[in-house]
Short mmCIF file of C-alpha atoms in Angstrom, two decimals:
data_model
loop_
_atom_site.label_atom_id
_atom_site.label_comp_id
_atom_site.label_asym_id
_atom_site.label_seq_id
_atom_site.Cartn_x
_atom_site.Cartn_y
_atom_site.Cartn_z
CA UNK A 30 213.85 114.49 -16.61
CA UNK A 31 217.44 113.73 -17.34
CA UNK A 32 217.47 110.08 -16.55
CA UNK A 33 214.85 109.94 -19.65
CA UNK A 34 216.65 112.09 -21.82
CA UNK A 35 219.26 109.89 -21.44
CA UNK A 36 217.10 107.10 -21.86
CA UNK A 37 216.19 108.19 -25.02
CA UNK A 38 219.61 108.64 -26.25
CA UNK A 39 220.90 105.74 -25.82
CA UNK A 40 217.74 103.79 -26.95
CA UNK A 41 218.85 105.96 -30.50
CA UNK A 42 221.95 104.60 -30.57
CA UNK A 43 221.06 101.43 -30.23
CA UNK A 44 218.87 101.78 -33.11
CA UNK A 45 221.19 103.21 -35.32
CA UNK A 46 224.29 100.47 -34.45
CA UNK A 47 221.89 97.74 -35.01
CA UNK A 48 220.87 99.73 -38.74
CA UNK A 49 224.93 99.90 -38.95
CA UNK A 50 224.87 95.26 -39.05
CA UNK A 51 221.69 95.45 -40.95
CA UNK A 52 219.16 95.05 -37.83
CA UNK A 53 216.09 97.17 -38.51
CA UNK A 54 213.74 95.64 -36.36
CA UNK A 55 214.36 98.39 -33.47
CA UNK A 56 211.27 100.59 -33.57
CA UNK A 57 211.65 104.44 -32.92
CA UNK A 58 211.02 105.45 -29.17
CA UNK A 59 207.24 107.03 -29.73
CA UNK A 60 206.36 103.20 -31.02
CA UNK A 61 208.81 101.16 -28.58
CA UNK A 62 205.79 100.90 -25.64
CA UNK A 63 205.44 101.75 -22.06
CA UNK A 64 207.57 98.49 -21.52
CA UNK A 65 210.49 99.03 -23.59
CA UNK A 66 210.74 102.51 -21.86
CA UNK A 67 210.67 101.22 -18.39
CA UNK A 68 212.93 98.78 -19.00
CA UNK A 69 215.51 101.41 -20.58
CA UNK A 70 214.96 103.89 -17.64
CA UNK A 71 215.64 100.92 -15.07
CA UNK A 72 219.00 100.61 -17.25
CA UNK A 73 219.86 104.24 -16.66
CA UNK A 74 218.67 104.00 -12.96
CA UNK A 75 220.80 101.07 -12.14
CA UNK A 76 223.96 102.86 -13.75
CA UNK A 77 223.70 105.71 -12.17
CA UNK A 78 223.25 103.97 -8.54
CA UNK A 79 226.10 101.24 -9.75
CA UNK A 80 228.19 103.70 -11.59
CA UNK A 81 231.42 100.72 -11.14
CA UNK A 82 228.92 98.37 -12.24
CA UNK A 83 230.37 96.50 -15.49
CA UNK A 84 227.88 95.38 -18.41
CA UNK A 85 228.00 92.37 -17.75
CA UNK A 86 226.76 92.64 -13.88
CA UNK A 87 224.34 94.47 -15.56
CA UNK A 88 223.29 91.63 -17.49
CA UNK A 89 223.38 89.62 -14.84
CA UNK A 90 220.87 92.31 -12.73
CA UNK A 91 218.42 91.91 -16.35
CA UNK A 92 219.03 88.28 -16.29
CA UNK A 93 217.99 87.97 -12.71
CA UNK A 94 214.85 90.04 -12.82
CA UNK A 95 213.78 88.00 -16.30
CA UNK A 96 214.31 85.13 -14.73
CA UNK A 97 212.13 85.93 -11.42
CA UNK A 98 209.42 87.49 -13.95
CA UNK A 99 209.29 84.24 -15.48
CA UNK A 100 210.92 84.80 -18.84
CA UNK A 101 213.35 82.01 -20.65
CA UNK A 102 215.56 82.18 -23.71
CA UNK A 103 214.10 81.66 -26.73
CA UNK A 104 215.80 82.45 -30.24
CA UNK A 105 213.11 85.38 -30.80
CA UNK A 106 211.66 87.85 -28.38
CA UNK A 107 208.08 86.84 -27.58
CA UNK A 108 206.91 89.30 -24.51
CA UNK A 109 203.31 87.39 -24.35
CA UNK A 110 205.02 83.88 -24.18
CA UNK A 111 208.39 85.64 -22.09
CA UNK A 112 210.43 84.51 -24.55
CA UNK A 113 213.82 86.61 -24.98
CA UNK A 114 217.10 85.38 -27.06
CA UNK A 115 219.29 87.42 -24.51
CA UNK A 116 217.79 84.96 -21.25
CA UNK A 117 221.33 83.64 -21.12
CA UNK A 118 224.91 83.66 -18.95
CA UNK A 119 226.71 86.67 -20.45
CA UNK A 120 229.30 84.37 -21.94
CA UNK A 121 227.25 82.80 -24.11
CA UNK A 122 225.99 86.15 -25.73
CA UNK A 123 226.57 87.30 -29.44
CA UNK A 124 229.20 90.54 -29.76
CA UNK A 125 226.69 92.32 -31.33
CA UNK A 126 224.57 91.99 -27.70
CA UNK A 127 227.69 92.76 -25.56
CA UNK A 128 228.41 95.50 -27.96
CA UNK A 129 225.31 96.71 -26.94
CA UNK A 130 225.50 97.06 -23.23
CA UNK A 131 228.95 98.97 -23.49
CA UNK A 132 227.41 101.55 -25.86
CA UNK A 133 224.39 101.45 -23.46
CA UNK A 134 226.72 102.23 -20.51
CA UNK A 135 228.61 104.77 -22.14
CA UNK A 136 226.25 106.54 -22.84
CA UNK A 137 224.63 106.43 -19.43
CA UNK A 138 228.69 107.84 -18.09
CA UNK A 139 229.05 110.20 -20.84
CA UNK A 140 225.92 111.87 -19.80
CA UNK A 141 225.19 111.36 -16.45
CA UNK A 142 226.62 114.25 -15.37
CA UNK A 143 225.51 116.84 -17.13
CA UNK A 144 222.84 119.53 -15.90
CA UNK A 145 219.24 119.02 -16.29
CA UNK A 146 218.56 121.98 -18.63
CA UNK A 147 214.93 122.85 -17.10
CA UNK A 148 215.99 122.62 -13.29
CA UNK A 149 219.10 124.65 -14.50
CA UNK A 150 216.78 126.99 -16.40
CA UNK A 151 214.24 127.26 -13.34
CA UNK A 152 216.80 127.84 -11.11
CA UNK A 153 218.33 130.84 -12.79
CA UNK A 154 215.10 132.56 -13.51
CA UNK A 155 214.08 131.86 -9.27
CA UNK A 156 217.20 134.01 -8.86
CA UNK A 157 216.41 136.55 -11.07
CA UNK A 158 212.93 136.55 -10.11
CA UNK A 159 213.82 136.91 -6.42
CA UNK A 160 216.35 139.80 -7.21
CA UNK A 161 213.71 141.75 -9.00
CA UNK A 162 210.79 144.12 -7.67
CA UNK A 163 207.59 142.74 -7.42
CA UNK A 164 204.92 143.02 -10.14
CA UNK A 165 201.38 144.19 -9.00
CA UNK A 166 198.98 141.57 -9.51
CA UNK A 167 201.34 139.05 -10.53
CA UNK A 168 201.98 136.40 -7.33
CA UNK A 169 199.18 136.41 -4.45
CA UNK A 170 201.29 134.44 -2.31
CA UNK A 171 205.01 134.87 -1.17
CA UNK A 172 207.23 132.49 -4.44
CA UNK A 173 204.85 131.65 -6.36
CA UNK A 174 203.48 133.00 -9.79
CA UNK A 175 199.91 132.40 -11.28
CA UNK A 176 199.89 130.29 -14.29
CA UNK A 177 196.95 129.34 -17.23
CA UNK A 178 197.16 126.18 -19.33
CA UNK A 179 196.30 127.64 -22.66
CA UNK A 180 197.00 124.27 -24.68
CA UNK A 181 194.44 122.95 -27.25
CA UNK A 182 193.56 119.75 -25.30
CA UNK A 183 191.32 119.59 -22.89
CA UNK A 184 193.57 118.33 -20.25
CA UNK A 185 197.12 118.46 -19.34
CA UNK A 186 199.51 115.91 -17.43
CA UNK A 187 202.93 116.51 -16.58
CA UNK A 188 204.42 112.96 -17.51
CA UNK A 189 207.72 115.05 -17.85
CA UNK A 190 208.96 116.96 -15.01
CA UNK A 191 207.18 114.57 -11.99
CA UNK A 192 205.33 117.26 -10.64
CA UNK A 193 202.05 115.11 -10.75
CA UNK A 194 200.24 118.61 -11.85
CA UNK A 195 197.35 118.22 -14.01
CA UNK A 196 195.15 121.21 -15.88
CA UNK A 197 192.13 121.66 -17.24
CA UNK A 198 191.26 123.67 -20.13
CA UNK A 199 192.12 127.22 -18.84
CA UNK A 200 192.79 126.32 -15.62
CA UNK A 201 195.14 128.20 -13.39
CA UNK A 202 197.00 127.48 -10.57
CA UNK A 203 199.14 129.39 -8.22
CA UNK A 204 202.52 127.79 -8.59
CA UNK A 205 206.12 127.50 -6.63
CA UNK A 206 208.41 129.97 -8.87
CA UNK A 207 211.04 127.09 -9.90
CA UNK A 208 207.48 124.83 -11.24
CA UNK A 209 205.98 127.64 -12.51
CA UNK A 210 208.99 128.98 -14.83
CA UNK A 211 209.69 125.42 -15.81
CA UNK A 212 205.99 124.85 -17.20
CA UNK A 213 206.27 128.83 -18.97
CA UNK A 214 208.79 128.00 -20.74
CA UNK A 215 206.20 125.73 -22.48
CA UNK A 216 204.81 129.18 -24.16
CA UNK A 217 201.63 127.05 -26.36
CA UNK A 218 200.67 125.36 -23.24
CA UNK A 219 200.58 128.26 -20.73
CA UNK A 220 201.12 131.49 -19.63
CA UNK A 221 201.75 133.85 -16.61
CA UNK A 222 198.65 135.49 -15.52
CA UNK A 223 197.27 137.72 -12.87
CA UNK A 224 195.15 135.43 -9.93
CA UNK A 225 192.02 135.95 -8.58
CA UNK A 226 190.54 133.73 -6.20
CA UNK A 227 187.02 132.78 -4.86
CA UNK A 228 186.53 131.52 -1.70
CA UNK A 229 184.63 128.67 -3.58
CA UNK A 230 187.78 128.04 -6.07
CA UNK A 231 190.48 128.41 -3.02
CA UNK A 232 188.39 125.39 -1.09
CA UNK A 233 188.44 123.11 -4.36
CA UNK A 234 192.00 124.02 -5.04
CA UNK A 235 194.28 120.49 -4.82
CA UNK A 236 197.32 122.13 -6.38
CA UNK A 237 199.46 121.82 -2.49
CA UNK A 238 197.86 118.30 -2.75
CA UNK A 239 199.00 117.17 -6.53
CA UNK A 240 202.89 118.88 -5.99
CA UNK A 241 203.12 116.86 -2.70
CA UNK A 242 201.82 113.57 -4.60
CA UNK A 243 204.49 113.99 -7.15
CA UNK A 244 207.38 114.41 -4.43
CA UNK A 245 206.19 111.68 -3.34
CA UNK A 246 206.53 109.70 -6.39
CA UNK A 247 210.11 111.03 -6.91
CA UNK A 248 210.77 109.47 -3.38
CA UNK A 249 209.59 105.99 -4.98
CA UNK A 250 212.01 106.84 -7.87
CA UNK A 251 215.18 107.13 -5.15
CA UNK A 252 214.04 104.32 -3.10
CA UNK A 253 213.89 102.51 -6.52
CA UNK A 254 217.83 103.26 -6.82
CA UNK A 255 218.62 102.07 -3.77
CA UNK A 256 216.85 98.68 -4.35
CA UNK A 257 218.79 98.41 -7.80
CA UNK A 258 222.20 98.67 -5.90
CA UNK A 259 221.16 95.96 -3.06
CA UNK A 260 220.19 93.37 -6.51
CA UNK A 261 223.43 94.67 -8.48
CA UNK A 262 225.16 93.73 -4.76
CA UNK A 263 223.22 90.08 -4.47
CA UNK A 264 223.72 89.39 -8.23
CA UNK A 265 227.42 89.38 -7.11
CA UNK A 266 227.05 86.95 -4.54
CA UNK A 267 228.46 83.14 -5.54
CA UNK A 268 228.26 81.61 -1.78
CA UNK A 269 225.27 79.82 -0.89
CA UNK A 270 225.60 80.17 2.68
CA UNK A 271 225.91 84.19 2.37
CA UNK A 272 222.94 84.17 -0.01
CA UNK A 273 220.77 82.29 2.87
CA UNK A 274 221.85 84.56 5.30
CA UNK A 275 220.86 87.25 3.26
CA UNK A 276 218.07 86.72 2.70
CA UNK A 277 217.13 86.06 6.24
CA UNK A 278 218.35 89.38 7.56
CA UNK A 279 217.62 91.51 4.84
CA UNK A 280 214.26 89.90 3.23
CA UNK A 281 212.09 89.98 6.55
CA UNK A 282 213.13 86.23 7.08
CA UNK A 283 212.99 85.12 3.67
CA UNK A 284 214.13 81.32 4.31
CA UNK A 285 215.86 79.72 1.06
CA UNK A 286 217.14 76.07 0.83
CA UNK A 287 220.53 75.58 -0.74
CA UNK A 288 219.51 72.42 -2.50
CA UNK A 289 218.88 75.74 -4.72
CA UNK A 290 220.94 76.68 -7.92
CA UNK A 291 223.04 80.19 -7.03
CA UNK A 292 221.10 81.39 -9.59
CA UNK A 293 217.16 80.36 -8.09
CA UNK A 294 218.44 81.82 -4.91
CA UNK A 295 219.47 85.08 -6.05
CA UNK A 296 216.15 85.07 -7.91
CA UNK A 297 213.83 84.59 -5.31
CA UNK A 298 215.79 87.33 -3.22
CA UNK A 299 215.53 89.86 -6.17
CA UNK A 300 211.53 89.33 -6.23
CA UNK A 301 211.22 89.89 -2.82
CA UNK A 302 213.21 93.30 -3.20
CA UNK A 303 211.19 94.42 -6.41
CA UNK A 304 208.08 93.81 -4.13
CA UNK A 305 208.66 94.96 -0.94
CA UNK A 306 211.56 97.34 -1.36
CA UNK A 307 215.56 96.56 -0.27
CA UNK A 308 214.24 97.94 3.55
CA UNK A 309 212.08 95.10 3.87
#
């Protein structure tokens, strides 16, 4: 939740400082694409795992993975050809560019350690919740509270909180306390009701089975932060001999010839860790 609140933030701020030297080719987050957002939240992810990390190591971490994905410079931004005008050495970017990744980092500091509002929110109300008497009828099961998606549309996906919870048109589902208050406080999408349950409906229930597939996911998510700090760590590496050794020991025997630039070699170690994790 947080890390794309923050995402969004700072994606408005670049908008508006490019506006400020008469750049209005940044499009507003809704129309920016699935790809523009990924990219921003790996920003945010990699700041908060690197929080020494300097922008440009970061560039040099974006540089890196452009360069293993097959992009190269170009003086506009092409994503079908992989074109990008920033597919450079740091040195050789404009201010307006470096200007960019300090705002971009600043933001990520100034807000990185703030609470996230809804586990804050959920948290308090599981406390109250547990301090109170019981309603009748309300929970069937020991912490956790009934709850109806009432929304207009026939289906619901939480592509928000990471819960991996999805609900069909008047569905409900008997929910942990801290998920259910979270989603209530959505009042036009749902609402706390009393459960009853068939035999038929408690053997097609996947509720356990959609929570547990969402931890899951947030698991990726942390492994995902520990991969950005190994490439923020081999993006710093100069030595040729250190980046073959490397990337024997920590790449499942990744073999790499230093007839190599520094650069290639950091590359191909970089794919290998976006594919197969920094374990591998």
């Amino acid at each position: 939740m947080k890390v794309l609140v923050i995402a969004k933030v700072a994606h408005a701020i670049n908008a508006a400082y490019c506006l400020s030297i008469g750049d209005d080719s940044v499009p507003a987050w809704e129309e920016a694409g699935e790809q523009h957002h990924a990219s921003l939240v790996a920003g945010v992810e990699m700041h908060l795992a690197n929080p020494n990390a300097t922008p440009e190591q970061s560039h040099e971490s974006w540089l890196t993975q452009k360069v293993a994905d097959g992009w190269v410079y170009g003086e506009e931004k092409d994503a079908e050809k992989k074109i990008h005008p920033c597919c450079r050495p740091y040195d050789e970017l404009p201010p307006e560019q470096k200007s960019k990744d300090y705002l971009f980092r600043a933001v990520v500091h100034a807000l990185k350690d703030l609470p996230d509002a809804d586990e804050a929110v959920a948290l308090a109300l599981a406390k109250a919740v547990t301090a109170s008497p019981a309603v009748s009828g309300m929970p069937t099961k020991a912490g956790h509270i009934a709850v109806k998606y009432i929304g207009r549309r026939p289906q619901w996906s939480d592509h928000l909180y990471g819960t991996g919870l999805t609900f069909d048109e008047g569905q409900v589902r008997n929910l942990p306390t801290g998920v259910a208050r979270t989603l209530l406080r959505h009042c036009d999408l749902f609402k706390e009701c009393k459960l009853v349950v068939s035999n038929e409906a408690a053997a097609s229930d996947n509720t356990q089975a959609l929570l547990e597939q969402g931890k899951q996911q947030q698991a990726k998510t942390e492994d995902r932060k520990e991969d950005f700090a190994v490439i923020d760590q081999v993006n710093q590496m100069q030595d040729k001999d250190a980046l073959v050794s490397f990337a024997a020991t920590r790449c499942n025997g990744l073999k790499l010839a230093k007839t190599q630039k520094v650069e290639t070699m950091r590359a191909k170690i970089v794919e290998h860790i976006n594919r197969f994790g920094a374990s591998a």
